[in-house]
């Protein structure tokens, strides 16, 4: 037994589960997958997921953290600030100071906290320019975790996430397989036994595309994903406007119903 009877997930689209899509069009994601692992041998296990796409760190702090403190679960996973980091001109140290206050409050309430650092974007065309800011963010996060007795899921050193098949076409969100491996890594950090290995090598990849094909892909990505993001930033809009968290309260967790073919598609 791992000792967790309740779990609350806080954050943005990463924790909401984009783009690990279920047959009904909703998103599963690593947090739901982790909840499934934690619920496996714990009758009455309860789970809430307050994360919502597009949320900036200040919104997560104002809207989600107070709810988690009120619910006071055994475990909170927190991943916030990613949307702030990618905005040009933002100060990573200021972002980290806000996260420090969050972790201090959660740990002060006796809640176990699991943090997630940023993945290495070196292999992601265009997005690789963020590598330096993510590195600073990660260094600060390790210090925060050490200061308050939290744990960190080290996405940066997960070599399997450097494979393009771990990433969606938007180069911001993980695929279903990426989410599956992250959930396994999180369970490992919590000392929860699992039957699969997140380190399992990917199948051999086809030969890489040539330079011209890669540049065309960059242009398509910019038109489909980057420009709409810039427009939203300029208008003060968010992907999450008008949406609500998928699991706003602690409730018993039930695994989603999937056919055998769907389960294969959404877990592997």
Short mmCIF file of C-alpha atoms in Angstrom, two decimals:
data_model
loop_
_atom_site.label_atom_id
_atom_site.label_comp_id
_atom_site.label_asym_id
_atom_site.label_seq_id
_atom_site.Cartn_x
_atom_site.Cartn_y
_atom_site.Cartn_z
CA UNK A 1 0.00 0.00 0.00
CA UNK A 2 1.32 3.46 -0.92
CA UNK A 3 -0.69 5.35 1.69
CA UNK A 4 -2.49 7.89 -0.55
CA UNK A 5 -6.25 8.02 -0.11
CA UNK A 6 -6.79 11.33 -1.93
CA UNK A 7 -5.04 13.28 -4.68
CA UNK A 8 -5.55 16.75 -6.19
CA UNK A 9 -3.86 17.82 -9.43
CA UNK A 10 -3.13 21.52 -10.02
CA UNK A 11 -1.88 23.23 -13.16
CA UNK A 12 -2.54 24.07 -16.78
CA UNK A 13 -3.04 22.09 -20.00
CA UNK A 14 -0.18 19.70 -19.20
CA UNK A 15 -2.04 18.46 -16.12
CA UNK A 16 -5.48 18.73 -17.71
CA UNK A 17 -4.22 16.14 -20.19
CA UNK A 18 -3.93 17.77 -23.62
CA UNK A 19 -3.50 16.00 -26.10
CA UNK A 20 -4.22 12.56 -24.67
CA UNK A 21 -7.69 12.40 -26.18
CA UNK A 22 -10.32 9.84 -25.25
CA UNK A 23 -12.91 8.49 -27.72
CA UNK A 24 -15.54 10.92 -26.40
CA UNK A 25 -13.30 13.93 -27.12
CA UNK A 26 -12.28 14.60 -23.52
CA UNK A 27 -8.69 14.40 -22.35
CA UNK A 28 -7.19 11.77 -20.09
CA UNK A 29 -3.56 12.78 -19.45
CA UNK A 30 -0.82 11.72 -17.09
CA UNK A 31 -2.68 12.92 -13.95
CA UNK A 32 -5.74 10.76 -14.67
CA UNK A 33 -3.40 7.88 -15.48
CA UNK A 34 -1.52 8.42 -12.21
CA UNK A 35 -4.83 8.53 -10.33
CA UNK A 36 -5.69 5.19 -11.91
CA UNK A 37 -2.42 3.72 -10.65
CA UNK A 38 -2.95 5.13 -7.14
CA UNK A 39 -6.56 3.93 -7.04
CA UNK A 40 -5.61 0.41 -8.09
CA UNK A 41 -5.20 -1.01 -4.58
CA UNK A 42 -6.94 1.66 -2.50
CA UNK A 43 -10.71 1.25 -1.96
CA UNK A 44 -12.46 4.62 -1.82
CA UNK A 45 -9.54 6.51 -3.36
CA UNK A 46 -10.59 10.08 -4.30
CA UNK A 47 -9.24 12.34 -7.00
CA UNK A 48 -9.76 15.94 -8.18
CA UNK A 49 -8.16 17.65 -11.16
CA UNK A 50 -8.45 21.45 -11.10
CA UNK A 51 -6.02 22.05 -13.96
CA UNK A 52 -7.19 24.01 -16.98
CA UNK A 53 -5.60 24.81 -20.32
CA UNK A 54 -4.13 28.26 -20.82
CA UNK A 55 -3.88 29.11 -17.12
CA UNK A 56 -1.08 31.45 -16.10
CA UNK A 57 0.65 30.91 -12.79
CA UNK A 58 -1.17 33.76 -11.02
CA UNK A 59 -4.50 32.23 -12.01
CA UNK A 60 -3.47 28.81 -10.73
CA UNK A 61 -2.37 30.39 -7.44
CA UNK A 62 -5.60 32.39 -7.05
CA UNK A 63 -8.14 29.84 -8.33
CA UNK A 64 -6.74 26.37 -7.65
CA UNK A 65 -4.37 26.47 -4.69
CA UNK A 66 -6.98 27.71 -2.16
CA UNK A 67 -9.29 24.86 -3.19
CA UNK A 68 -6.50 22.32 -2.69
CA UNK A 69 -5.73 23.75 0.74
CA UNK A 70 -9.41 23.48 1.67
CA UNK A 71 -9.70 19.90 0.38
CA UNK A 72 -6.41 18.98 2.10
CA UNK A 73 -5.68 15.74 0.19
CA UNK A 74 -2.83 13.39 0.97
CA UNK A 75 -1.09 14.32 -2.30
CA UNK A 76 -0.97 17.36 -4.58
CA UNK A 77 0.80 17.46 -7.91
CA UNK A 78 1.70 20.97 -9.02
CA UNK A 79 2.98 22.08 -12.40
CA UNK A 80 2.53 25.77 -13.14
CA UNK A 81 4.43 28.60 -14.74
CA UNK A 82 5.03 26.97 -18.10
CA UNK A 83 2.70 29.37 -19.88
CA UNK A 84 4.47 32.26 -18.16
CA UNK A 85 7.93 31.04 -19.15
CA UNK A 86 7.14 30.97 -22.87
CA UNK A 87 5.97 34.61 -22.86
CA UNK A 88 8.85 36.82 -24.06
CA UNK A 89 10.35 39.04 -21.37
CA UNK A 90 9.03 37.19 -18.33
CA UNK A 91 11.34 36.83 -15.31
CA UNK A 92 11.87 33.19 -14.41
CA UNK A 93 13.08 34.09 -10.92
CA UNK A 94 9.81 35.93 -10.21
CA UNK A 95 7.85 32.93 -11.49
CA UNK A 96 9.88 30.66 -9.22
CA UNK A 97 9.27 32.89 -6.19
CA UNK A 98 5.52 32.44 -6.66
CA UNK A 99 5.94 28.66 -6.89
CA UNK A 100 8.03 28.71 -3.71
CA UNK A 101 5.13 30.34 -1.84
CA UNK A 102 2.70 27.74 -3.20
CA UNK A 103 4.84 24.79 -2.16
CA UNK A 104 5.46 26.33 1.27
CA UNK A 105 1.71 26.70 1.83
CA UNK A 106 0.89 23.16 0.70
CA UNK A 107 3.67 21.58 2.72
CA UNK A 108 2.74 23.74 5.72
CA UNK A 109 -0.73 22.16 5.54
CA UNK A 110 0.84 18.70 5.78
CA UNK A 111 0.22 17.82 2.12
CA UNK A 112 2.78 15.81 0.17
CA UNK A 113 3.78 17.71 -2.99
CA UNK A 114 5.05 16.36 -6.29
CA UNK A 115 6.45 18.95 -8.72
CA UNK A 116 7.29 18.67 -12.41
CA UNK A 117 10.19 20.49 -14.01
CA UNK A 118 10.31 21.49 -17.67
CA UNK A 119 11.24 19.03 -20.43
CA UNK A 120 14.30 19.56 -22.62
CA UNK A 121 13.21 21.29 -25.84
CA UNK A 122 16.56 20.86 -27.61
CA UNK A 123 15.13 18.53 -30.26
CA UNK A 124 11.99 20.62 -30.87
CA UNK A 125 12.48 22.91 -33.85
CA UNK A 126 11.84 26.59 -32.98
CA UNK A 127 10.81 25.73 -29.39
CA UNK A 128 14.47 25.00 -28.65
CA UNK A 129 14.98 28.76 -28.10
CA UNK A 130 13.26 28.32 -24.72
CA UNK A 131 15.86 25.86 -23.47
CA UNK A 132 17.80 28.44 -21.44
CA UNK A 133 14.74 29.78 -19.61
CA UNK A 134 13.53 26.26 -18.89
CA UNK A 135 16.96 25.39 -17.50
CA UNK A 136 16.81 28.34 -15.06
CA UNK A 137 13.25 27.39 -14.10
CA UNK A 138 14.33 23.82 -13.42
CA UNK A 139 17.30 24.84 -11.26
CA UNK A 140 15.04 27.03 -9.15
CA UNK A 141 12.47 24.24 -8.86
CA UNK A 142 15.03 21.79 -7.46
CA UNK A 143 15.96 24.37 -4.81
CA UNK A 144 12.29 24.90 -3.92
CA UNK A 145 11.74 21.16 -3.57
CA UNK A 146 14.81 20.76 -1.34
CA UNK A 147 13.80 23.71 0.82
CA UNK A 148 10.28 22.45 1.53
CA UNK A 149 10.63 18.67 1.36
CA UNK A 150 8.83 18.18 -1.96
CA UNK A 151 9.72 15.79 -4.78
CA UNK A 152 10.37 16.54 -8.45
CA UNK A 153 9.50 14.47 -11.52
CA UNK A 154 12.51 15.22 -13.69
CA UNK A 155 11.06 15.54 -17.19
CA UNK A 156 14.31 17.14 -18.44
CA UNK A 157 16.29 13.91 -18.07
CA UNK A 158 13.59 11.60 -19.47
CA UNK A 159 15.35 10.67 -22.71
CA UNK A 160 12.17 9.06 -24.05
CA UNK A 161 10.57 12.53 -24.18
CA UNK A 162 13.19 13.66 -26.69
CA UNK A 163 11.58 11.42 -29.29
CA UNK A 164 9.23 13.35 -31.63
CA UNK A 165 6.52 10.75 -31.04
CA UNK A 166 6.23 11.96 -27.44
CA UNK A 167 5.06 15.37 -28.69
CA UNK A 168 1.88 16.53 -30.39
CA UNK A 169 1.98 18.57 -33.58
CA UNK A 170 1.65 21.78 -31.54
CA UNK A 171 5.10 21.14 -29.92
CA UNK A 172 3.65 22.14 -26.56
CA UNK A 173 1.64 19.12 -25.43
CA UNK A 174 2.42 15.45 -25.16
CA UNK A 175 0.87 12.58 -27.05
CA UNK A 176 -1.00 9.79 -25.28
CA UNK A 177 2.20 7.76 -25.15
CA UNK A 178 4.10 10.69 -23.69
CA UNK A 179 1.46 11.07 -20.97
CA UNK A 180 1.57 7.33 -20.23
CA UNK A 181 5.31 7.42 -19.65
CA UNK A 182 5.11 10.54 -17.49
CA UNK A 183 2.46 8.89 -15.30
CA UNK A 184 4.72 5.87 -14.83
CA UNK A 185 7.63 8.13 -13.91
CA UNK A 186 5.48 9.99 -11.38
CA UNK A 187 4.34 6.72 -9.81
CA UNK A 188 7.97 5.64 -9.55
CA UNK A 189 8.84 8.87 -7.73
CA UNK A 190 6.03 8.18 -5.24
CA UNK A 191 7.25 4.64 -4.66
CA UNK A 192 4.15 3.07 -6.17
CA UNK A 193 4.78 -0.27 -7.94
CA UNK A 194 3.95 -0.38 -11.65
CA UNK A 195 4.06 -3.20 -14.19
CA UNK A 196 5.39 -1.11 -17.10
CA UNK A 197 8.66 0.76 -17.61
CA UNK A 198 8.68 4.38 -18.79
CA UNK A 199 12.25 3.82 -20.05
CA UNK A 200 11.14 1.27 -22.66
CA UNK A 201 12.80 2.25 -25.97
CA UNK A 202 10.61 3.52 -28.78
CA UNK A 203 10.33 1.35 -31.90
CA UNK A 204 12.83 2.22 -34.63
CA UNK A 205 11.98 5.53 -36.30
CA UNK A 206 11.79 6.04 -40.05
CA UNK A 207 14.58 8.06 -41.64
CA UNK A 208 14.36 11.77 -40.72
CA UNK A 209 12.88 14.22 -43.18
CA UNK A 210 15.17 16.46 -45.20
CA UNK A 211 15.80 20.14 -44.46
CA UNK A 212 13.13 21.40 -46.88
CA UNK A 213 10.46 19.15 -45.34
CA UNK A 214 11.43 20.27 -41.83
CA UNK A 215 11.17 23.96 -42.79
CA UNK A 216 7.76 23.37 -44.35
CA UNK A 217 6.69 21.71 -41.11
CA UNK A 218 7.93 24.77 -39.19
CA UNK A 219 5.90 27.10 -41.40
CA UNK A 220 2.78 24.95 -41.00
CA UNK A 221 3.28 24.85 -37.24
CA UNK A 222 3.68 28.63 -37.09
CA UNK A 223 0.46 29.20 -39.01
CA UNK A 224 -1.58 26.61 -37.15
CA UNK A 225 -0.28 27.02 -33.60
CA UNK A 226 2.11 29.94 -33.06
CA UNK A 227 0.13 32.75 -34.70
CA UNK A 228 -3.14 31.87 -32.89
CA UNK A 229 -1.20 31.82 -29.60
CA UNK A 230 0.26 35.28 -30.32
CA UNK A 231 -3.21 36.62 -31.16
CA UNK A 232 -4.60 35.27 -27.88
CA UNK A 233 -1.75 36.88 -25.94
CA UNK A 234 -2.34 40.26 -27.60
CA UNK A 235 -6.08 40.07 -26.85
CA UNK A 236 -5.63 38.84 -23.30
CA UNK A 237 -7.49 35.64 -24.16
CA UNK A 238 -6.87 32.06 -23.05
CA UNK A 239 -7.60 28.61 -24.39
CA UNK A 240 -9.42 27.97 -21.13
CA UNK A 241 -11.83 30.89 -21.34
CA UNK A 242 -15.37 29.65 -20.68
CA UNK A 243 -14.20 26.20 -19.58
CA UNK A 244 -14.30 24.55 -16.15
CA UNK A 245 -12.00 21.98 -14.53
CA UNK A 246 -12.92 18.40 -15.41
CA UNK A 247 -12.88 17.13 -11.79
CA UNK A 248 -13.46 20.15 -9.49
CA UNK A 249 -14.09 18.11 -6.32
CA UNK A 250 -12.61 15.07 -4.66
CA UNK A 251 -14.69 12.13 -5.84
CA UNK A 252 -14.08 8.38 -6.11
CA UNK A 253 -11.97 7.66 -9.17
CA UNK A 254 -13.24 5.23 -11.79
CA UNK A 255 -11.09 4.23 -14.75
CA UNK A 256 -12.48 5.43 -18.12
CA UNK A 257 -14.29 2.81 -20.16
CA UNK A 258 -12.20 1.86 -23.18
CA UNK A 259 -12.51 -0.96 -25.67
CA UNK A 260 -9.44 -3.13 -26.08
CA UNK A 261 -8.51 -1.32 -29.29
CA UNK A 262 -9.04 2.08 -27.72
CA UNK A 263 -7.02 1.13 -24.65
CA UNK A 264 -4.14 0.12 -26.92
CA UNK A 265 -4.36 3.37 -28.86
CA UNK A 266 -4.52 5.55 -25.79
CA UNK A 267 -1.90 3.83 -23.66
CA UNK A 268 0.75 2.83 -26.12
#
